[in-house]
Coordinates of C-alpha atoms in Angstrom, one line a residue:
M315 CA -8.5 6.5 -7.3
R316 CA -8.2 10.1 -9.2
R317 CA -11.1 12.7 -8.1
L318 CA -13.5 15.0 -9.7
W319 CA -13.2 18.4 -9.1
L320 CA -15.1 19.7 -6.5
I321 CA -17.9 20.9 -8.3
A322 CA -20.9 20.4 -5.8
A323 CA -19.4 22.6 -3.1
I324 CA -19.6 26.1 -1.5
A325 CA -17.0 28.2 -3.3
V326 CA -13.6 27.9 -1.3
L327 CA -11.2 30.9 -0.8
V328 CA -7.5 30.0 -0.7
P329 CA -5.8 31.4 2.1
S330 CA -2.6 33.1 1.8
L331 CA -0.5 35.1 3.7
S332 CA 0.1 38.7 2.9
A333 CA 4.0 37.7 3.5
C334 CA 3.7 35.4 1.2
R335 CA 1.8 37.5 -1.5
D336 CA 4.8 40.0 -1.4
A337 CA 7.6 37.8 -1.4
Q338 CA 6.2 36.1 -4.5
P339 CA 3.4 38.0 -6.2
I340 CA 1.4 36.3 -8.7
E341 CA 0.0 38.3 -11.6
P342 CA -3.9 38.9 -11.2
G343 CA -6.2 37.7 -14.2
R344 CA -7.1 34.7 -17.0
W345 CA -3.9 32.2 -17.3
T346 CA -4.0 29.6 -19.9
G347 CA -2.2 26.4 -20.4
Y348 CA -3.2 22.9 -19.8
V349 CA -3.5 20.4 -16.7
T350 CA -3.2 16.5 -16.5
P351 CA -5.2 14.5 -14.0
P352 CA -3.0 11.5 -12.8
G353 CA -4.3 8.9 -15.3
M354 CA -6.6 11.0 -17.4
N355 CA -6.3 13.5 -20.7
S356 CA -4.6 16.9 -21.1
I357 CA -7.1 18.8 -20.5
E358 CA -6.9 22.6 -22.0
S359 CA -7.6 24.8 -19.3
T360 CA -8.2 28.5 -18.2
F361 CA -6.9 29.9 -14.3
N362 CA -8.2 32.7 -13.3
V363 CA -6.0 34.0 -10.3
A364 CA -7.5 36.9 -8.3
Y365 CA -6.9 38.3 -4.8
R366 CA -9.6 39.3 -2.6
G367 CA -7.9 40.7 1.0
D368 CA -4.8 38.6 1.9
S369 CA -6.6 35.7 0.1
L370 CA -5.6 34.2 -2.9
E371 CA -8.0 32.8 -5.4
V372 CA -7.1 30.4 -8.1
R373 CA -9.7 28.7 -10.0
I374 CA -9.3 26.5 -13.0
A375 CA -11.9 26.7 -15.9
V376 CA -12.0 23.6 -18.2
K377 CA -12.8 24.0 -21.8
G378 CA -16.0 23.0 -22.9
M379 CA -17.7 23.3 -19.3
D380 CA -19.0 26.3 -17.3
D381 CA -18.2 25.6 -14.1
E382 CA -14.9 26.3 -12.4
F383 CA -13.1 24.5 -9.6
P384 CA -10.5 26.1 -6.9
F385 CA -7.6 25.3 -6.0
H386 CA -6.7 24.9 -2.0
N387 CA -3.6 26.1 -0.2
V388 CA -1.6 27.7 -2.7
L389 CA 1.9 28.2 -1.1
F390 CA 5.2 29.9 -2.5
N391 CA 8.4 28.8 -1.5
D392 CA 11.8 29.7 -3.0
E393 CA 9.6 30.3 -6.6
T394 CA 8.1 27.0 -6.4
M395 CA 4.1 27.3 -6.0
R396 CA 2.4 24.1 -4.3
F397 CA -1.0 23.7 -3.7
W398 CA -3.6 20.6 -4.0
W399 CA -6.7 20.3 -5.8
Q400 CA -9.2 17.6 -6.3
P401 CA -10.4 18.2 -2.8
L402 CA -12.3 14.9 -2.8
M403 CA -9.2 13.1 -3.3
R404 CA -6.0 15.0 -3.1
V405 CA -3.6 15.4 -5.6
D406 CA -0.5 17.7 -4.9
C407 CA 1.0 19.6 -7.8
E408 CA 4.6 21.3 -7.4
L409 CA 5.2 24.4 -10.3
Q410 CA 8.1 26.3 -11.1
P411 CA 8.4 29.5 -13.5
D412 CA 10.5 29.8 -16.5
D413 CA 12.1 33.0 -17.7
E414 CA 8.6 33.9 -19.2
G415 CA 7.1 33.8 -16.2
V416 CA 5.2 30.4 -17.3
Y417 CA 4.8 27.7 -14.1
R418 CA 5.4 24.0 -15.1
G419 CA 5.2 20.9 -13.0
D420 CA 3.7 18.2 -12.1
C421 CA 0.6 17.1 -10.0
R422 CA 1.0 13.7 -8.3
D423 CA -1.3 11.3 -6.5
P424 CA -1.0 9.4 -3.8
D425 CA -1.2 6.0 -5.9
G426 CA 1.9 6.9 -7.9
G427 CA 0.1 8.9 -10.9
I428 CA 1.8 12.0 -12.2
G429 CA 0.4 14.5 -14.6
P430 CA 2.2 17.4 -15.9
M431 CA 0.9 21.0 -16.0
V432 CA 1.7 24.5 -17.2
M433 CA 0.1 28.0 -16.5
A434 CA 1.0 30.6 -18.3
P435 CA 0.1 34.4 -17.2
P436 CA -1.8 36.8 -19.1
N437 CA -0.8 37.5 -22.2
V438 CA 2.5 35.3 -22.6
I439 CA 2.1 32.3 -24.8
P440 CA 4.8 29.7 -23.5
R441 CA 7.9 29.3 -26.2
E442 CA 7.1 25.4 -26.6
L443 CA 3.7 23.8 -26.7
V444 CA 4.5 20.6 -25.5
E445 CA 2.3 17.8 -26.9
V446 CA 1.0 15.8 -23.9
E447 CA -0.1 12.1 -24.3
E448 CA -2.5 10.3 -21.7
S449 CA -0.4 10.4 -18.1
R450 CA -0.2 6.8 -17.4
L451 CA 3.4 5.9 -16.2
N452 CA 4.7 2.5 -17.8
A453 CA 4.7 -0.4 -15.0
E454 CA 8.5 0.1 -14.3
K455 CA 7.8 3.5 -13.6
W456 CA 4.5 3.0 -11.7
D457 CA 6.0 0.3 -9.5
R458 CA 9.1 2.5 -8.4
R459 CA 6.8 5.3 -7.7
R460 CA 4.4 3.3 -5.6
E461 CA 7.6 1.6 -3.8
L462 CA 9.0 5.4 -3.1
D463 CA 5.6 6.5 -1.6
L464 CA 5.0 3.0 0.3
I465 CA 8.5 4.0 2.2
D466 CA 7.3 8.1 3.1
G467 CA 3.7 8.0 2.2
L468 CA 1.8 4.6 3.1
L469 CA 0.0 5.3 6.2
G470 CA -1.3 2.7 8.3
K471 CA -1.4 -1.4 6.8
M472 CA -2.6 -3.5 4.4
F473 CA -5.9 -5.7 5.4
D474 CA -6.7 -9.2 3.3
V475 CA -10.4 -8.7 3.3
G476 CA -13.1 -10.0 1.0
G477 CA -10.9 -11.0 -1.9
T478 CA -8.5 -7.7 -1.9
E479 CA -6.7 -5.6 0.2
L480 CA -8.1 -3.0 2.2
N481 CA -5.7 -0.1 3.6
A482 CA -6.5 1.1 7.0
L483 CA -5.0 2.9 10.0
V484 CA -5.6 2.4 13.6
E485 CA -4.9 4.7 16.2
G486 CA -5.3 4.7 19.7
D487 CA -6.8 2.8 22.5
G488 CA -10.7 3.2 24.6
R489 CA -13.9 2.0 25.1
V490 CA -15.2 3.0 21.7
S491 CA -14.2 2.8 18.2
V492 CA -14.5 6.0 16.0
V493 CA -14.7 4.8 12.4
L494 CA -14.2 7.8 10.1
M495 CA -16.0 6.9 6.4
S496 CA -15.1 9.1 3.8
D497 CA -16.6 10.6 0.4
I498 CA -17.1 9.6 -2.6
G499 CA -13.5 9.1 -3.9
D500 CA -11.7 9.9 -1.0
D501 CA -9.2 8.0 0.6
L502 CA -7.8 7.5 4.1
R503 CA -5.9 10.8 4.0
T504 CA -8.9 12.9 4.0
W505 CA -9.0 12.6 8.0
D506 CA -5.4 13.6 8.8
Y507 CA -6.6 16.5 10.4
V508 CA -8.9 14.7 12.8
V509 CA -7.2 11.2 13.6
D510 CA -4.0 12.5 15.7
E511 CA -6.7 14.7 18.4
V512 CA -9.6 11.8 18.1
K513 CA -7.1 8.9 19.0
D514 CA -6.3 10.3 22.6
F515 CA -9.8 9.8 23.7
A516 CA -11.0 6.7 21.7
R517 CA -9.6 4.1 19.5
V518 CA -10.1 5.5 16.1
M519 CA -9.9 3.5 12.3
S520 CA -9.7 5.8 9.0
Y521 CA -9.7 3.4 5.7
S522 CA -9.6 3.6 1.9
R523 CA -12.3 1.4 0.4
P524 CA -12.0 -0.6 -2.8
G525 CA -9.6 0.9 -5.2
L526 CA -9.1 4.3 -3.5
G527 CA -5.9 5.0 -2.6
Y528 CA -3.9 2.3 -1.7
S529 CA -6.9 -0.2 -1.6
K530 CA -7.0 -2.5 -4.5
E531 CA -10.2 -3.0 -6.4
S532 CA -12.8 -5.7 -5.1
P533 CA -13.6 -8.5 -7.6
E534 CA -17.3 -7.8 -6.1
T535 CA -20.3 -5.4 -7.4
T536 CA -20.4 -2.0 -5.5
S537 CA -23.3 -1.4 -3.4
L538 CA -24.5 -0.1 0.2
E539 CA -24.5 -3.0 1.6
Q540 CA -21.6 -5.0 -0.1
A541 CA -19.6 -1.8 1.8
A542 CA -20.9 -2.7 5.1
V543 CA -19.7 -6.1 5.0
M544 CA -16.7 -5.5 3.8
L545 CA -15.9 -2.8 6.5
R546 CA -17.3 -5.4 9.2
E547 CA -15.0 -8.2 8.0
L548 CA -12.0 -5.0 7.7
L549 CA -12.4 -3.9 11.6
E550 CA -12.5 -7.8 12.2
A551 CA -8.9 -8.0 10.6
A552 CA -7.8 -4.8 11.7
G553 CA -8.9 -5.4 15.5
V554 CA -11.1 -2.8 16.0
P555 CA -13.8 -3.9 18.3
P556 CA -17.4 -2.5 18.7
P557 CA -19.3 -0.4 20.0
F558 CA -18.4 1.8 16.8
V559 CA -19.2 5.9 16.3
L560 CA -19.7 6.1 12.6
V561 CA -18.5 9.3 11.0
G562 CA -19.9 9.9 7.8
H563 CA -18.6 13.1 5.1
A564 CA -21.1 13.5 2.5
F565 CA -22.2 10.4 0.7
G566 CA -20.0 8.9 3.7
Y567 CA -23.5 9.3 5.3
A568 CA -25.2 7.0 3.0
F569 CA -21.9 4.1 3.8
A570 CA -22.8 4.7 7.4
R571 CA -26.3 4.7 7.2
A572 CA -25.8 1.0 5.3
F573 CA -23.5 -0.1 8.0
A574 CA -26.0 0.9 10.9
S575 CA -29.1 -0.8 8.8
E576 CA -26.5 -4.4 8.5
Y577 CA -25.3 -3.9 11.9
P578 CA -27.1 -1.9 14.4
D579 CA -26.1 -3.5 17.5
D580 CA -22.5 -2.6 17.1
V581 CA -23.2 1.2 16.6
A582 CA -23.0 3.5 19.6
G583 CA -23.2 7.0 17.7
M584 CA -23.0 8.6 14.3
V585 CA -21.7 12.0 13.2
F586 CA -22.1 13.1 9.8
I587 CA -20.4 16.6 8.4
D588 CA -22.3 18.2 5.6
P589 CA -24.0 14.8 4.6
V590 CA -25.8 14.5 1.4
H591 CA -29.7 13.7 2.1
P592 CA -31.3 11.5 -0.8
S593 CA -33.9 14.3 -1.4
E594 CA -31.0 17.1 -2.2
G595 CA -31.2 16.7 -5.7
A596 CA -35.1 16.8 -6.0
R597 CA -35.0 19.6 -3.8
L598 CA -32.6 21.8 -5.8
R599 CA -34.5 21.0 -8.9
E600 CA -37.4 22.1 -7.9
L601 CA -35.6 25.3 -7.5
D602 CA -34.5 25.7 -10.6
P603 CA -35.0 23.0 -12.5
V604 CA -32.4 24.3 -15.9
E605 CA -29.7 24.9 -13.8
W606 CA -29.8 22.2 -11.5
D607 CA -30.2 19.9 -14.9
K608 CA -27.1 21.9 -16.2
H609 CA -25.2 21.0 -13.1
W610 CA -26.1 17.3 -13.0
S611 CA -25.0 16.9 -16.5
Q612 CA -21.5 18.7 -16.3
K613 CA -20.5 16.4 -13.3
M614 CA -21.5 13.1 -15.0
A615 CA -19.8 14.2 -18.1
F616 CA -17.0 14.5 -15.9
V617 CA -17.2 11.4 -14.0
E618 CA -17.0 9.6 -17.4
M619 CA -13.1 10.5 -17.2
L620 CA -12.8 8.9 -13.5
P621 CA -11.1 5.5 -12.8
E622 CA -14.0 3.0 -12.7
P623 CA -14.0 2.6 -8.9
V624 CA -14.7 5.9 -8.5
R625 CA -17.2 6.2 -11.4
A626 CA -19.2 3.1 -9.5
E627 CA -19.6 4.9 -6.0
Y628 CA -21.0 8.2 -8.1
K629 CA -23.5 5.1 -9.5
L630 CA -24.6 4.6 -6.0
Y631 CA -24.6 8.5 -5.1
E632 CA -26.8 8.8 -8.6
D633 CA -29.2 5.8 -7.8
M634 CA -29.7 7.8 -4.2
L635 CA -30.7 10.8 -5.7
E636 CA -32.9 9.7 -8.5
E637 CA -34.6 7.4 -5.7
S638 CA -34.8 10.4 -3.1
G639 CA -34.0 7.6 -0.9
L640 CA -31.6 5.0 0.5
E641 CA -33.2 1.4 -0.5
G642 CA -33.3 -1.6 1.8
I643 CA -31.5 0.7 4.4
D644 CA -33.5 0.3 8.2
A645 CA -34.4 3.5 10.0
A646 CA -31.6 5.7 12.1
P647 CA -30.9 3.7 14.9
D648 CA -31.8 4.9 18.5
V649 CA -28.5 6.5 19.3
P650 CA -26.8 9.5 19.6
A651 CA -26.0 11.6 16.4
V652 CA -24.7 15.3 15.6
V653 CA -24.7 16.7 12.2
V654 CA -22.4 19.7 11.2
S655 CA -23.5 21.7 8.5
S656 CA -21.3 24.0 6.2
L657 CA -23.6 27.3 5.6
R658 CA -20.8 29.4 4.0
A659 CA -22.4 31.6 1.3
A660 CA -20.2 32.0 -2.1
E661 CA -19.6 35.5 -3.3
T662 CA -20.4 34.8 -6.8
P663 CA -23.3 31.3 -6.7
R664 CA -22.2 29.5 -9.9
W665 CA -25.0 26.5 -9.3
V666 CA -28.0 26.3 -7.5
G667 CA -26.7 24.7 -4.7
E668 CA -24.7 27.8 -3.8
T669 CA -27.2 30.4 -3.9
I670 CA -29.2 31.6 -0.5
E671 CA -31.5 29.5 -1.2
G672 CA -29.8 26.4 -1.7
I673 CA -27.8 26.8 0.8
Q674 CA -31.6 27.1 2.8
V675 CA -32.3 23.9 1.1
K676 CA -29.7 22.0 2.8
D677 CA -29.7 23.6 6.4
R678 CA -33.8 22.0 6.1
L679 CA -32.4 18.5 4.9
H680 CA -29.4 18.8 7.5
R681 CA -32.0 19.1 10.1
E682 CA -34.3 16.3 8.9
I683 CA -31.6 13.7 9.3
A684 CA -31.0 15.0 12.6
A685 CA -34.8 14.6 13.1
E686 CA -34.6 10.7 12.5
F687 CA -32.5 10.2 15.8
T688 CA -34.1 10.9 18.9
K689 CA -31.0 12.3 20.6
A690 CA -29.2 14.5 17.9
T691 CA -27.4 17.8 18.0
H692 CA -27.4 20.3 14.6
V693 CA -23.9 22.6 14.3
H694 CA -23.7 24.9 11.5
T695 CA -20.6 27.0 10.6
G696 CA -20.6 29.8 8.2
E697 CA -16.7 29.7 8.0
S698 CA -15.8 26.3 6.1
G699 CA -17.0 24.7 3.2
R700 CA -18.1 21.0 2.8
Y701 CA -14.8 19.6 3.8
I702 CA -15.2 21.1 7.4
H703 CA -12.8 18.2 8.4
R704 CA -9.8 19.7 6.9
E705 CA -11.1 23.3 7.1
D706 CA -12.3 23.2 10.6
P707 CA -11.1 19.8 12.3
D708 CA -11.5 20.8 16.1
L709 CA -15.5 21.3 15.4
V710 CA -15.7 18.2 13.8
I711 CA -13.3 16.5 16.7
Q712 CA -15.9 18.3 19.2
A713 CA -18.6 16.9 17.7
I714 CA -16.8 12.8 17.7
R715 CA -16.1 13.8 21.1
E716 CA -19.5 14.5 22.3
V717 CA -20.9 11.5 20.6
V718 CA -18.1 9.1 22.1
S719 CA -18.9 10.6 25.6
Q720 CA -22.5 9.7 25.3

C-alpha cells in the first residue's frame, strides 16, 4: 500500500510559481534529516534543493543508495511546505519550519498510515534529534484515521470480489466502458485528473488491486491471470458492462494484456501510457550492463522494504523482465490502440534508462508494442515524465477519446 520512490523514472522538475519562491524562499543546498515512509522504518536522508529558473527541484538521497528521488508539486502556503512523493503511490507530506528553519511534519498515505519527517537546512543541526521508531500506528489510532479518511477521502465504493473487498470508482455512462489500470502499487487515485473528463463521453472505472489503497488483500496468490479474473468479477459486481477500452499505465500494460488474453471478445480497444515492454531490462542492460545491474540491485533492495502486496506485484514485474515476455499471454487483440510515450530527457541522467540512448531504446520498444496492433497510433511527448496522466492528462484523455470513437 505504500510505494517505492520512482527510481526508473525520467527526472521530474517540480513546478513552482516564482511568486511562491518570493513569498517563501527555501535555501538551496544539501539539507539533512530523516524520513519515515508510512509503515516503514526511519531512513537517514539528504535533501538536495535547487532552483532552475522558476522551478524548484527537491530530491531526496537515501543513505546507502546512490539514486536520488524527486518530490512533486512543492507548494508553500502560510509557511507550510506541502508536496507529494512516491509518485507510483501518492503520499502527501506537510512540514512547517521552527525558529531554526528546520522543517518538521508528517507524511500520510491514503490508508491512514503516518510517518514523521525532518528537513534541516545546510549547516543547521536540529536542537533535538528525535528517536523515530517504526512508523506503524496502533490499531486504535489506525482505525480512527481510516474512519476520517472514509468520510472525506474514500473514492467510489467497496465491492466483494473473490473472497476480498476491492475499491472501485465508476463514473459516467456510454456505449463503451473505459477501465483504468494503474502501475505497480498505485491505487485508483492516480487517475484523478483523467476520470472527470472521460466520464463525459464514456463510462469509466478506476480501481485498486488487492492490498492497494482501500482494497483489502486477497487470499489468492498474485498472478496476471488471477488479476484478470478478479477484475472481470469486479466489473460485473460494479455493473460495468463490455465492450471495454483498457487503459494501462507502465506495468499496467501487462495487466491489460492479461485481461485481453482471458476475455478477448470483451475488449474493444487499448491505450498504453508509457508502457513497460517485457524486453526493456534486457535492452537497457545491453547498453550498459554495469549501470543496469547497479540500478536493478538498488531497486530490488528498496522493494524489500515495501508491504507484501506491492512486493508481489514487483515479483510479476521481475518475472516479466527476466523472461523478456509475458508467459501464457496471447497475442494482442485486433482492436484499435494508442501508445503514449514519454521521451523527456533528464538534464543529469542517473542511470542508463535516463540517457539519450536509453530513451531511444524505450522509443523503439514502444514502437514494437504499437506494431503488435493492426490499428495503432504512437504518440510522443517531451513535456512529461512517465506519469503522463498526471502531468499532461489532456494528452491521455485525447488518446482514450480517439480509441473510444473507433
